[in-house]
Structure formats: structure tokens, C-alpha cells
């Protein structure tokens, strides 16, 4: 019988058992006879058919379901047949822009490629010491463990204040640095990013300050370091244009919004709280800002000051506990890390049952969320159809597409000493609307066990962190920039001037004046316009009276 073909053939049929032989196509730049031509990028359909066409390989002699009997036909993979050079087309390669512009005054100190970093190891790191514990955390709401695709819950916005303070501005870290407790100070997000850097793809940067044999790892102000990426390590990451709801930046904003609200929504709000020995260290900063604002406003803006106080009273602090832990990296190098925990669970005994000891400390929980924007993109899996029955497939897809994000969360939970890592699964109500979401399910892990599933080697992670710390301790005092290259798997270290990334006083005053003008109440502007109109009317009335006289 005549073999069936799935696509219309561009050539003409000639004799022979193969049926259709390639007889040429249109000439020009993409001519198939030219071996070293510039190959265009593969389309989505061509990439999909690439795997299907592998079963037509003439060298694959193993017969299976749907395969043809080898013999006289030419085959789809023959160089003389249609589609012979299909695999030579280039894959999509996104060119990423750096988050910061490298200046001529910066000096490159070192390049650390991921191949060398992946071979490092620092085994047997000792258990950390808790130095200071601050804040209050609420208990986890166990009703969210029963949420599924048939019993979904809407994701509601929670108006709470969460502080994002870098290491050099943290009052507790300043106090510990004056006491010479350690030589390195950083936050858990910065430490986890360095430990898991070999899995990262997107660019990021960390500012390192060395003073008096002490290192401070800081996040640069007004950057996307704290934003949560989506499908960063996928084979086909989001490539939509900026401004589209499925662009990389919009998806990162959406994921950050979901994580901020879901981590507070899954707690027993208004109920019993677990209080650490010290209060939240960042409340005093808010009071100082209020005093500065009151001094600047003076007595004329009493109404605006009262309105601002009313807004602050309505807003509630987020349930976050801060644990300042001292890690021993060996060679007399101590590192203080400010870690965060989101919630708590009642203490349990050895059998897993709830303990009746009121003095026993609770179990700490680290809550994060995975979000689905469209199952047709990035090789994803439809959560609504497979989350309940095939949760392993959903989790495997997320591990493949978000390897760096999940490894970073696991490292943060282990640094904080959390007993459980809670993952929520949030999805859009409509794939074309990024403003409304529902919670489709939750899943809990022990951080050490989840690290094994992620193939996260903790000895290698500690080795990378120790290598970076050792390199900065060998450099002279000054300010440096640790930069993840946007297009190459490597870290770059630059020496930058001391005033880099600092705003001048004039820029600050201009920014404050612009902000004050923007925050000026609209009612006062309306009152000013009404007064001007009233004065104009009085002047016109007086002129009319004078004319009549």
C-alpha cells in the first residue's frame, strides 16, 4: 500500500519504493542544498514534532506499536527525504539583560564558574546557636490541609506590614557586630542564593562591604532580588513582551503577591500567638519615621498626620519571627544569619502526638506558594485535573521548571531551623486574568527530606558559601559587588567605589519633595481652587457695583 504522510509534500513524486524523494525547494537564503546556512529558530509545532519524528529513524530497528517495518521506504530521517535536516534548526535562546550596568570604574576581581563551584564541599557543619529571637508568629490553620481541587478556597488579600531590611540597617545585627560575635553577617535570602547559585539562571546581585575584617552581605535597594521568579529553569521560559501578563516580570510580581498573602492567609488570624523573647526589632524604626514626619509637617498639617496615624493603626504586622543564628564555617569564621519563620504548630512528642507540656517550644513552619498561570506554557501540567490524583507529576514538573526557587526555599527553611516546609498550590481563576486566584491544595515536607528529592547537596552548598566568604576575606577593605552573569553560568566579583549605590542628599530631598506633593490630599487642592474662584467672583461683583454707582 502507498504510505501515508502527515504533511503535504513540497517535492514531486518519483519512482522507487520510497514514494516521495526530495527534488528541491525554493531557492534563496534557506536553501536546503546549502549545508552551512543560517538556520531559523524552531517553532512550537516543529519542536513538538521533533520528538514524534524520532520513531522514523532508519537505524532504529526495534519494532513497537505504531512503528513501520524497516525495509524499502526512504524514511523520514533520510537526508534526501523531506525533513532530513529538521533537528539542525536552532533552539530558542533568550538573551537576558543584566539588572545593573557595569561601569568603567569598576574592577573585575574574580570569575567563579559554576563548574568549579559544583565540585566544592564543606561537610560536618555544626548545629547553629540561637543568639536572638524576635517577633510574634501565629499558629498554622490545619483546615488548609483538606483543601483540594473540589474544595478550593479563594486567595484573599491580607493587609499586613512586612519589613524588608538589609543586614547593615538591621539594629540587632548592628548590636551583634559591635560585640564582635562573628565575622560575617547576612540574611537567609542572601545566604541561600549563594548556596544554591549553581541552579540560578536569571541575573541577581549582592553588595558586599568589608570593614575591619568583618563582612556584610546586603541586598541592593530597589532591585528585583526579593521578587520570586516563575519557570526560571524551564526548557522554554516565559518569552512574552514586557507588559504582557505572562511576561517574566509580570509573573514575578504575581508570584510575589501570592506568596506574601498566602503565607499570612494560612494562619489562625486573631487567635493565640507564640511570642519570642524579644519584640519585633523594626517597630522602633516606624516610630522614628513617624516622629520625623511630624517634625517636617509642623502644626499646619495636623489632619494629614492624624490620617497617617489612622492608616498605621489599621495595618497589622505580618506574622514573621526573626531568628539570629550563629553558624560555624570553620577556620575561626563565624556567620550570623537572620532567618525567618512564618508560623507555628503545637509541640509534639516522639510518637507524633500533640504534647501537653505548655513550656515546650512549638514547631516552626516555613510557608511558601507555587503558582500556575497557564498549563499550556513551559511544559506544565494541568493542576485542576492532576493535582489530586497525580500530585507527584505536578511536583516533578515544578521541580524541573523552578529548581532554583525551590532549592532556595529549602535552604532558607533549613537555615531557620523550621520543622516543616508548607507549599501551597495557587492557580488563576481564568488564565487570562492575573488578579484573581484560588488555592487548590497544600503539601508539607521536612526540609531535609525535600532536599533529597531536589538532589540538593548540602555539603556542596556550604562549600560554595565558604569559598565566597574566603575570597572576600582575602580582599582589602572596601565595597564589592557579587553579580550573577545574566547569560553565563558564573559569578563575577567587582570592586566598586565606596559611594556606589548611595543616593546624594540633594536627590533624597528632591525625592521627598516629590513624594510629599504626591501624597498631598486631593481635598486641599479642591479647597484651594474653590477659594480662588470665590475671590474672582467677589472681585467681579465689586466691579459691577462700582460701575452702577
Coordinates of C-alpha atoms in Angstrom, one line a residue:
X1 CA 0.0 0.0 0.0
X2 CA 1.0 3.6 -0.5
X3 CA 2.5 5.0 2.7
X4 CA 0.5 7.8 4.3
X5 CA 2.2 11.2 5.0
X6 CA 1.1 13.7 7.6
X7 CA 2.1 16.8 5.7
X8 CA 1.7 17.9 2.1
X9 CA 5.0 17.3 0.2
X10 CA 6.7 20.2 -1.5
X11 CA 8.6 18.0 -4.0
X12 CA 7.2 15.8 -6.7
X13 CA 6.7 12.1 -6.7
X14 CA 9.3 10.0 -8.5
X15 CA 9.8 6.3 -9.0
X16 CA 11.1 4.0 -6.3
X17 CA 9.9 2.2 -3.3
X18 CA 10.2 5.2 -1.1
X19 CA 7.4 7.2 -2.7
X20 CA 8.5 10.8 -2.3
X21 CA 12.1 11.9 -2.7
X22 CA 13.3 15.4 -2.2
X23 CA 13.6 17.2 -5.6
X24 CA 14.4 20.7 -4.4
X25 CA 12.6 23.6 -3.0
X26 CA 12.5 27.3 -3.4
X27 CA 16.0 28.9 -3.7
X28 CA 17.4 31.6 -1.6
X29 CA 18.8 32.1 1.9
X30 CA 17.2 29.0 3.4
X31 CA 18.0 26.7 0.6
X32 CA 18.3 23.1 1.8
X33 CA 21.3 22.3 -0.5
X34 CA 23.5 24.9 1.2
X35 CA 25.0 23.0 4.2
X36 CA 26.2 25.9 6.4
X37 CA 23.1 28.1 6.0
X38 CA 21.8 30.2 8.9
X39 CA 19.1 28.0 10.5
X40 CA 16.0 29.8 11.8
X41 CA 14.6 29.1 15.2
X42 CA 12.2 26.2 15.6
X43 CA 8.5 27.0 16.0
X44 CA 6.4 25.4 18.7
X45 CA 4.9 22.9 16.2
X46 CA 8.3 21.9 14.9
X47 CA 9.6 21.4 18.4
X48 CA 6.6 19.2 19.2
X49 CA 7.0 17.1 16.1
X50 CA 10.8 16.7 16.7
X51 CA 10.2 14.0 19.3
X52 CA 7.5 12.3 17.3
X53 CA 9.7 12.0 14.2
X54 CA 12.3 10.1 16.1
X55 CA 10.4 6.8 15.7
X56 CA 11.0 7.1 11.9
X57 CA 14.8 6.7 12.3
X58 CA 16.1 4.1 9.8
X59 CA 18.7 2.9 12.4
X60 CA 16.0 2.1 15.0
X61 CA 15.3 -1.5 14.1
X62 CA 13.2 -2.3 17.2
X63 CA 9.6 -2.6 16.2
X64 CA 7.0 -1.2 18.5
X65 CA 3.4 0.0 18.5
X66 CA 2.8 2.4 15.6
X67 CA 6.3 1.8 14.0
X68 CA 6.8 0.9 10.4
X69 CA 8.5 -2.3 9.3
X70 CA 12.1 -1.4 8.2
X71 CA 12.8 -2.0 4.6
X72 CA 12.4 -0.3 1.3
X73 CA 11.0 3.0 2.3
X74 CA 13.3 6.0 2.4
X75 CA 12.2 7.0 5.9
X76 CA 11.6 10.4 7.5
X77 CA 15.2 10.8 8.7
X78 CA 16.9 10.2 5.4
X79 CA 19.0 13.2 4.3
X80 CA 17.4 13.0 0.9
X81 CA 13.8 12.9 2.2
X82 CA 11.6 15.7 3.5
X83 CA 12.6 17.0 7.0
X84 CA 16.1 15.5 6.9
X85 CA 17.7 18.5 8.5
X86 CA 14.9 19.4 10.8
X87 CA 17.0 18.8 14.0
X88 CA 19.6 21.2 12.9
X89 CA 17.4 24.2 13.5
X90 CA 18.4 26.3 16.5
X91 CA 16.6 26.1 19.8
X92 CA 15.3 29.3 21.4
X93 CA 18.0 31.1 23.3
X94 CA 16.8 34.1 25.3
X95 CA 19.4 36.9 25.7
X96 CA 18.9 38.2 29.2
X97 CA 19.9 41.8 30.2
X98 CA 21.9 42.4 33.3
X99 CA 20.0 44.0 36.2
X100 CA 22.8 46.6 36.6
X101 CA 25.1 48.3 34.2
X102 CA 28.8 47.6 34.6
X103 CA 30.8 50.9 34.7
X104 CA 34.3 51.5 33.6
X105 CA 35.4 52.5 37.1
X106 CA 34.6 49.0 38.4
X107 CA 37.4 46.5 38.6
X108 CA 36.8 42.8 38.0
X109 CA 38.4 40.8 40.8
X110 CA 37.4 37.2 40.0
X111 CA 35.1 35.0 37.9
X112 CA 33.7 31.9 39.6
X113 CA 32.2 29.5 37.1
X114 CA 29.6 27.0 38.3
X115 CA 31.6 24.0 37.1
X116 CA 34.2 24.7 39.7
X117 CA 31.7 25.6 42.4
X118 CA 29.8 22.4 41.9
X119 CA 32.8 20.4 43.0
X120 CA 33.3 22.1 46.4
X121 CA 32.2 20.5 49.7
X122 CA 32.2 21.5 53.4
X123 CA 31.0 18.5 55.4
X124 CA 30.0 18.3 59.0
X125 CA 28.8 21.8 59.6
X126 CA 27.9 22.1 63.3
X127 CA 24.4 22.9 64.6
X128 CA 23.9 26.7 64.9
X129 CA 23.5 28.7 68.1
X130 CA 20.4 30.9 68.5
X131 CA 21.6 34.3 69.6
X132 CA 18.5 36.5 69.4
X133 CA 14.8 35.6 68.7
X134 CA 12.3 38.4 67.9
X135 CA 8.7 38.9 66.9
X136 CA 5.5 37.1 67.1
X137 CA 4.1 34.3 65.0
X138 CA 0.6 32.8 64.6
X139 CA -0.3 29.2 64.5
X140 CA -1.0 27.3 61.3
X141 CA -4.6 26.7 60.3
X142 CA -4.9 22.9 59.7
X143 CA -8.1 23.3 57.7
X144 CA -6.0 24.2 54.7
X145 CA -4.6 20.6 54.7
X146 CA -8.1 19.5 53.5
X147 CA -8.2 21.9 50.5
X148 CA -8.3 20.2 47.1
X149 CA -9.5 20.9 43.6
X150 CA -13.1 20.1 44.5
X151 CA -12.9 22.2 47.7
X152 CA -10.8 25.2 46.6
X153 CA -10.5 28.4 48.5
X154 CA -10.2 31.9 47.2
X155 CA -6.9 33.8 47.7
X156 CA -7.8 36.9 49.7
X157 CA -5.5 39.9 50.1
X158 CA -4.2 40.4 53.7
X159 CA -3.3 43.9 54.7
X160 CA -0.2 43.4 56.8
X161 CA 3.2 45.1 57.1
X162 CA 6.3 43.0 56.4
X163 CA 9.7 44.6 56.7
X164 CA 12.4 44.0 54.2
X165 CA 15.6 45.4 55.9
X166 CA 19.1 44.7 54.7
X167 CA 21.8 43.5 57.1
X168 CA 23.6 46.8 57.5
X169 CA 20.4 48.5 58.6
X170 CA 19.2 45.8 61.0
X171 CA 19.5 47.1 64.6
X172 CA 20.1 43.6 66.0
X173 CA 22.9 42.9 63.6
X174 CA 24.5 46.2 64.4
X175 CA 24.4 45.3 68.1
X176 CA 25.9 41.9 67.5
X177 CA 28.6 43.4 65.2
X178 CA 29.6 45.8 68.0
X179 CA 30.0 42.8 70.3
X180 CA 32.3 41.1 67.7
X181 CA 30.1 38.0 67.7
X182 CA 31.1 36.9 64.2
X183 CA 33.0 37.9 61.1
X184 CA 30.2 37.6 58.5
X185 CA 26.6 39.0 58.7
X186 CA 23.8 38.4 56.2
X187 CA 20.1 37.4 55.7
X188 CA 18.8 34.0 54.9
X189 CA 17.7 35.0 51.4
X190 CA 21.3 36.2 50.5
X191 CA 22.9 33.1 52.1
X192 CA 20.5 30.7 50.3
X193 CA 21.0 32.5 46.9
X194 CA 24.8 32.0 47.2
X195 CA 24.4 28.4 48.4
X196 CA 22.1 27.4 45.5
X197 CA 23.7 29.7 42.9
X198 CA 24.6 26.8 40.5
X199 CA 20.9 26.3 39.8
X200 CA 20.1 30.0 39.0
X201 CA 19.6 31.3 35.5
X202 CA 18.3 34.9 36.0
X203 CA 20.8 37.6 37.0
X204 CA 21.0 38.9 40.6
X205 CA 23.5 40.9 42.6
X206 CA 24.6 41.3 46.2
X207 CA 26.6 44.2 47.7
X208 CA 29.4 43.1 50.0
X209 CA 31.0 45.6 52.4
X210 CA 34.3 44.7 54.2
X211 CA 35.2 46.8 57.2
X212 CA 37.7 45.8 60.0
X213 CA 37.9 42.2 58.9
X214 CA 34.0 42.0 59.0
X215 CA 31.8 41.2 56.0
X216 CA 28.3 42.4 55.5
X217 CA 26.2 40.9 52.6
X218 CA 23.5 43.3 51.6
X219 CA 20.7 43.4 49.0
X220 CA 20.8 46.4 46.7
X221 CA 17.9 48.9 47.2
X222 CA 15.1 48.9 44.7
X223 CA 16.0 45.7 42.9
X224 CA 14.2 42.5 42.0
X225 CA 16.2 40.4 44.4
X226 CA 13.2 39.7 46.7
X227 CA 10.9 39.0 43.7
X228 CA 10.0 35.4 43.1
X229 CA 10.7 34.1 39.6
X230 CA 8.4 31.8 37.7
X231 CA 9.6 29.0 35.4
X232 CA 13.2 30.3 35.6
X233 CA 14.8 26.9 34.9
X234 CA 12.2 25.7 32.4
X235 CA 13.3 24.5 28.9
X236 CA 11.1 27.2 27.5
X237 CA 11.0 30.1 30.0
X238 CA 8.4 32.9 29.5
X239 CA 9.4 35.0 26.5
X240 CA 6.4 37.3 26.2
X241 CA 7.0 41.0 25.7
X242 CA 7.2 43.3 28.7
X243 CA 3.8 44.5 29.8
X244 CA 2.1 41.2 28.9
X245 CA 0.5 39.4 31.9
X246 CA 2.7 36.3 31.1
X247 CA 6.0 38.2 30.7
X248 CA 8.7 37.3 33.2
X249 CA 8.5 40.5 35.2
X250 CA 4.7 40.4 35.5
X251 CA 4.8 36.8 36.5
X252 CA 7.4 37.6 39.2
X253 CA 5.2 40.3 40.6
X254 CA 2.2 38.0 40.6
X255 CA 4.1 35.2 42.4
X256 CA 5.4 37.7 45.0
X257 CA 1.9 38.9 45.6
X258 CA 0.6 35.4 46.0
X259 CA 3.4 34.4 48.4
X260 CA 3.0 37.5 50.5
X261 CA -0.7 36.9 51.0
X262 CA -0.9 33.1 51.2
X263 CA 1.8 32.9 53.9
X264 CA -0.5 35.0 56.1
X265 CA -3.8 33.6 54.9
X266 CA -2.9 30.1 56.0
X267 CA -2.6 31.1 59.7
X268 CA -5.2 31.4 62.5
X269 CA -5.6 35.1 62.4
X270 CA -6.7 36.9 65.6
X271 CA -6.1 33.8 67.7
X272 CA -3.3 32.7 70.0
X273 CA 0.2 33.8 69.1
X274 CA 3.7 32.5 70.1
X275 CA 5.9 35.4 71.2
X276 CA 9.7 35.2 71.0
X277 CA 11.7 36.6 73.9
X278 CA 12.2 40.0 72.2
X279 CA 9.7 42.1 70.2
X280 CA 9.9 42.9 66.5
X281 CA 13.1 44.9 66.1
X282 CA 11.8 47.0 63.2
X283 CA 8.8 48.6 65.0
X284 CA 11.1 51.3 66.5
X285 CA 12.1 52.3 63.0
X286 CA 8.5 53.0 62.2
X287 CA 8.1 55.2 65.3
X288 CA 11.2 57.1 64.4
X289 CA 9.8 57.7 60.9
X290 CA 6.6 59.0 62.4
X291 CA 8.5 61.5 64.6
X292 CA 10.5 62.7 61.6
X293 CA 7.3 63.1 59.6
X294 CA 5.6 65.0 62.4
X295 CA 8.6 67.4 62.7
X296 CA 8.6 68.1 59.0
X297 CA 4.8 68.6 58.8
X298 CA 4.5 71.1 61.6
X299 CA 1.2 72.2 63.1
X300 CA -0.5 73.2 59.8
X301 CA -0.8 69.6 58.6
X302 CA -2.4 68.1 61.7
X303 CA -5.2 66.5 59.7
X304 CA -2.8 64.7 57.4
X305 CA -0.7 63.5 60.3
X306 CA -3.8 62.1 62.1
X307 CA -4.9 60.4 58.8
X308 CA -1.4 58.7 58.5
X309 CA -1.6 57.5 62.1
X310 CA -5.1 56.1 61.5
X311 CA -3.8 54.2 58.5
X312 CA -0.9 52.7 60.5
X313 CA -3.3 51.6 63.2
X314 CA -5.5 49.8 60.7
X315 CA -2.5 48.0 59.3
X316 CA -1.2 45.0 61.2
X317 CA 2.2 43.5 61.5
X318 CA 2.8 40.3 59.5
X319 CA 3.3 37.0 61.3
X320 CA 7.1 36.7 61.0
X321 CA 9.6 35.5 63.6
X322 CA 13.2 36.5 63.3
X323 CA 15.9 34.1 64.5
X324 CA 19.5 35.4 64.5
X325 CA 21.6 32.2 64.4
X326 CA 25.4 31.8 64.5
X327 CA 26.9 29.2 62.1
X328 CA 30.5 27.9 62.4
X329 CA 32.1 27.7 58.9
X330 CA 35.4 26.5 60.3
X331 CA 38.8 28.2 60.3
X332 CA 37.5 30.6 63.0
X333 CA 34.9 32.1 60.7
X334 CA 31.5 32.6 62.3
X335 CA 28.5 33.8 60.3
X336 CA 25.3 35.3 61.8
X337 CA 22.3 34.8 59.6
X338 CA 18.9 36.5 60.2
X339 CA 16.4 33.7 59.4
X340 CA 12.6 34.0 59.2
X341 CA 9.8 31.6 60.2
X342 CA 6.2 32.2 59.2
X343 CA 4.0 30.2 61.5
X344 CA 4.0 27.6 64.3
X345 CA 2.4 24.3 65.2
X346 CA 1.8 22.9 68.7
X347 CA 4.6 20.8 70.1
X348 CA 4.5 17.0 69.6
X349 CA 6.1 14.1 71.4
X350 CA 8.2 11.3 70.0
X351 CA 5.1 9.4 68.7
X352 CA 3.9 12.5 66.7
X353 CA 1.0 13.2 69.1
X354 CA 0.4 16.7 70.4
X355 CA 2.3 17.3 73.6
X356 CA 0.6 18.5 76.8
X357 CA 3.7 20.4 78.0
X358 CA 2.9 24.1 77.9
X359 CA 6.6 25.1 78.3
X360 CA 7.7 23.1 75.3
X361 CA 8.6 25.2 72.2
X362 CA 6.3 24.9 69.2
X363 CA 7.3 23.5 65.8
X364 CA 8.2 26.2 63.3
X365 CA 6.7 26.3 59.8
X366 CA 8.0 28.0 56.7
X367 CA 5.2 28.7 54.3
X368 CA 5.6 29.4 50.6
X369 CA 3.4 29.1 47.5
X370 CA 3.7 27.7 43.9
X371 CA 1.5 29.3 41.3
X372 CA 0.1 28.2 38.0
X373 CA -0.5 30.8 35.3
X374 CA -1.2 28.7 32.2
X375 CA -0.7 24.9 31.9
X376 CA -0.1 25.2 28.1
X377 CA 3.2 27.2 28.7
X378 CA 6.6 26.0 29.9
X379 CA 5.6 22.3 29.5
X380 CA 3.4 22.5 32.6
X381 CA 0.8 20.1 33.9
X382 CA -2.9 21.0 34.4
X383 CA -3.2 21.3 38.1
X384 CA -7.0 21.1 38.3
X385 CA -7.1 17.6 36.6
X386 CA -3.9 16.1 38.1
X387 CA -3.2 17.7 41.5
X388 CA -5.4 15.3 43.4
X389 CA -4.7 12.1 41.5
X390 CA -1.1 12.7 40.3
X391 CA 0.5 15.1 42.7
X392 CA 3.9 13.6 42.1
X393 CA 3.7 14.6 38.4
X394 CA 2.8 18.1 39.3
X395 CA 5.6 18.4 41.8
X396 CA 8.1 16.9 39.4
X397 CA 7.1 19.5 36.8
X398 CA 7.6 22.3 39.3
X399 CA 11.0 20.9 40.4
X400 CA 12.1 20.9 36.7
X401 CA 10.8 24.4 36.0
X402 CA 11.6 26.1 39.3
X403 CA 14.7 24.3 40.5
X404 CA 16.4 27.4 41.9
X405 CA 13.4 28.8 43.7
X406 CA 12.6 25.5 45.4
X407 CA 16.2 24.9 46.4
X408 CA 16.4 28.4 47.8
X409 CA 13.2 27.9 49.9
X410 CA 14.5 24.6 51.2
X411 CA 17.9 26.2 52.2
X412 CA 16.1 29.1 53.9
X413 CA 13.9 26.7 55.9
X414 CA 16.9 24.7 57.0
X415 CA 18.9 27.8 58.0
X416 CA 15.9 28.9 60.1
X417 CA 15.6 25.5 61.8
X418 CA 12.0 25.1 60.6
X419 CA 10.4 21.7 61.3
X420 CA 8.1 21.8 58.3
X421 CA 8.1 23.4 54.8
X422 CA 4.5 24.1 53.7
X423 CA 3.9 24.5 50.0
X424 CA 0.6 25.9 48.7
X425 CA -0.7 25.5 45.2
X426 CA -2.4 28.6 43.8
X427 CA -3.8 29.0 40.3
X428 CA -5.6 31.7 38.3
X429 CA -9.3 31.5 38.1
X430 CA -9.0 32.5 34.5
X431 CA -5.7 32.1 32.6
X432 CA -6.2 35.5 31.0
X433 CA -6.8 37.3 34.4
X434 CA -3.8 37.6 36.8
X435 CA -5.7 39.4 39.5
X436 CA -7.9 36.6 41.0
X437 CA -6.5 33.3 42.3
X438 CA -7.7 30.2 44.2
X439 CA -5.9 27.8 46.5
X440 CA -6.1 24.2 45.0
X441 CA -4.1 22.3 47.7
X442 CA -1.2 22.2 50.1
X443 CA 1.6 19.8 50.8
X444 CA 4.1 19.6 53.7
X445 CA 7.7 18.4 53.7
X446 CA 10.5 18.0 56.2
X447 CA 13.3 20.3 54.8
X448 CA 16.0 17.6 55.0
X449 CA 13.8 15.1 53.1
X450 CA 12.7 17.6 50.5
X451 CA 16.4 18.5 49.9
X452 CA 17.0 14.8 48.9
X453 CA 14.1 15.0 46.4
X454 CA 15.6 18.1 44.9
X455 CA 19.0 16.5 44.8
X456 CA 20.3 19.4 46.8
X457 CA 23.8 18.5 48.2
X458 CA 24.1 20.5 51.4
X459 CA 27.8 19.8 51.7
X460 CA 28.3 21.4 48.3
X461 CA 26.0 24.3 49.3
X462 CA 28.1 25.0 52.4
X463 CA 31.3 24.7 50.4
X464 CA 30.1 27.3 47.9
X465 CA 29.3 29.7 50.7
X466 CA 32.6 29.1 52.4
X467 CA 34.5 29.7 49.1
X468 CA 32.8 33.0 48.5
X469 CA 33.4 34.2 52.1
X470 CA 37.1 33.2 52.0
X471 CA 37.6 35.1 48.8
X472 CA 36.1 38.3 50.2
X473 CA 38.1 38.0 53.4
X474 CA 41.3 38.0 51.3
X475 CA 40.4 41.3 49.6
X476 CA 41.2 44.7 51.1
X477 CA 38.6 46.8 52.9
X478 CA 36.0 48.4 50.6
X479 CA 32.8 47.8 48.8
X480 CA 32.3 44.9 46.3
X481 CA 29.6 43.6 44.0
X482 CA 28.8 39.9 43.7
X483 CA 27.0 39.5 40.3
X484 CA 25.4 36.5 38.7
X485 CA 26.1 36.8 35.0
X486 CA 22.9 37.1 33.0
X487 CA 23.9 34.8 30.2
X488 CA 26.7 32.6 31.5
X489 CA 26.8 30.1 34.4
X490 CA 29.2 32.1 36.6
X491 CA 29.6 34.6 39.4
X492 CA 31.5 37.8 38.9
X493 CA 33.1 39.9 41.7
X494 CA 33.7 43.6 41.1
X495 CA 35.4 46.2 43.3
X496 CA 33.3 49.3 43.2
X497 CA 33.8 52.8 44.7
X498 CA 32.6 53.4 48.2
X499 CA 29.9 55.8 47.1
X500 CA 28.3 53.4 44.6
X501 CA 24.6 52.7 45.0
X502 CA 24.3 55.6 47.5
X503 CA 21.9 58.5 46.8
X504 CA 23.0 62.0 47.5
X505 CA 21.3 64.4 49.9
X506 CA 20.0 66.5 47.0
X507 CA 18.5 63.5 45.3
X508 CA 16.9 62.5 48.6
X509 CA 15.4 65.9 49.2
X510 CA 14.1 66.1 45.7
X511 CA 12.5 62.6 46.0
X512 CA 11.0 63.6 49.4
X513 CA 9.5 66.8 48.0
X514 CA 8.0 64.9 45.0
X515 CA 6.6 62.3 47.4
X516 CA 5.1 64.9 49.7
X517 CA 3.4 66.6 46.7
X518 CA 2.1 63.3 45.5
X519 CA 0.7 62.5 49.0
X520 CA -1.0 65.8 49.4
X521 CA -4.7 65.2 49.9
X522 CA -7.0 65.9 47.0
X523 CA -9.4 67.8 49.2
X524 CA -7.0 70.5 50.0
X525 CA -6.4 71.1 46.3
X526 CA -10.1 71.3 45.7
X527 CA -10.5 73.8 48.5
X528 CA -7.7 76.0 47.1
X529 CA -9.4 76.1 43.7
X530 CA -12.7 76.9 45.4
X531 CA -11.1 79.8 47.3
X532 CA -9.6 81.2 44.1
X533 CA -13.0 81.0 42.3
X534 CA -14.7 82.7 45.3
X535 CA -12.2 85.6 45.2
X536 CA -12.7 86.1 41.5
X537 CA -16.4 86.2 41.9
X538 CA -16.1 88.8 44.7
X539 CA -13.9 91.0 42.5
X540 CA -16.3 90.8 39.6
X541 CA -19.2 91.7 41.8
X542 CA -17.4 94.7 43.3
X543 CA -16.5 96.0 39.8
X544 CA -20.2 95.7 38.7
X545 CA -21.3 97.7 41.8
X546 CA -18.7 100.4 41.1
X547 CA -19.9 100.8 37.5
X548 CA -23.6 101.1 38.6
X549 CA -22.7 103.9 41.1

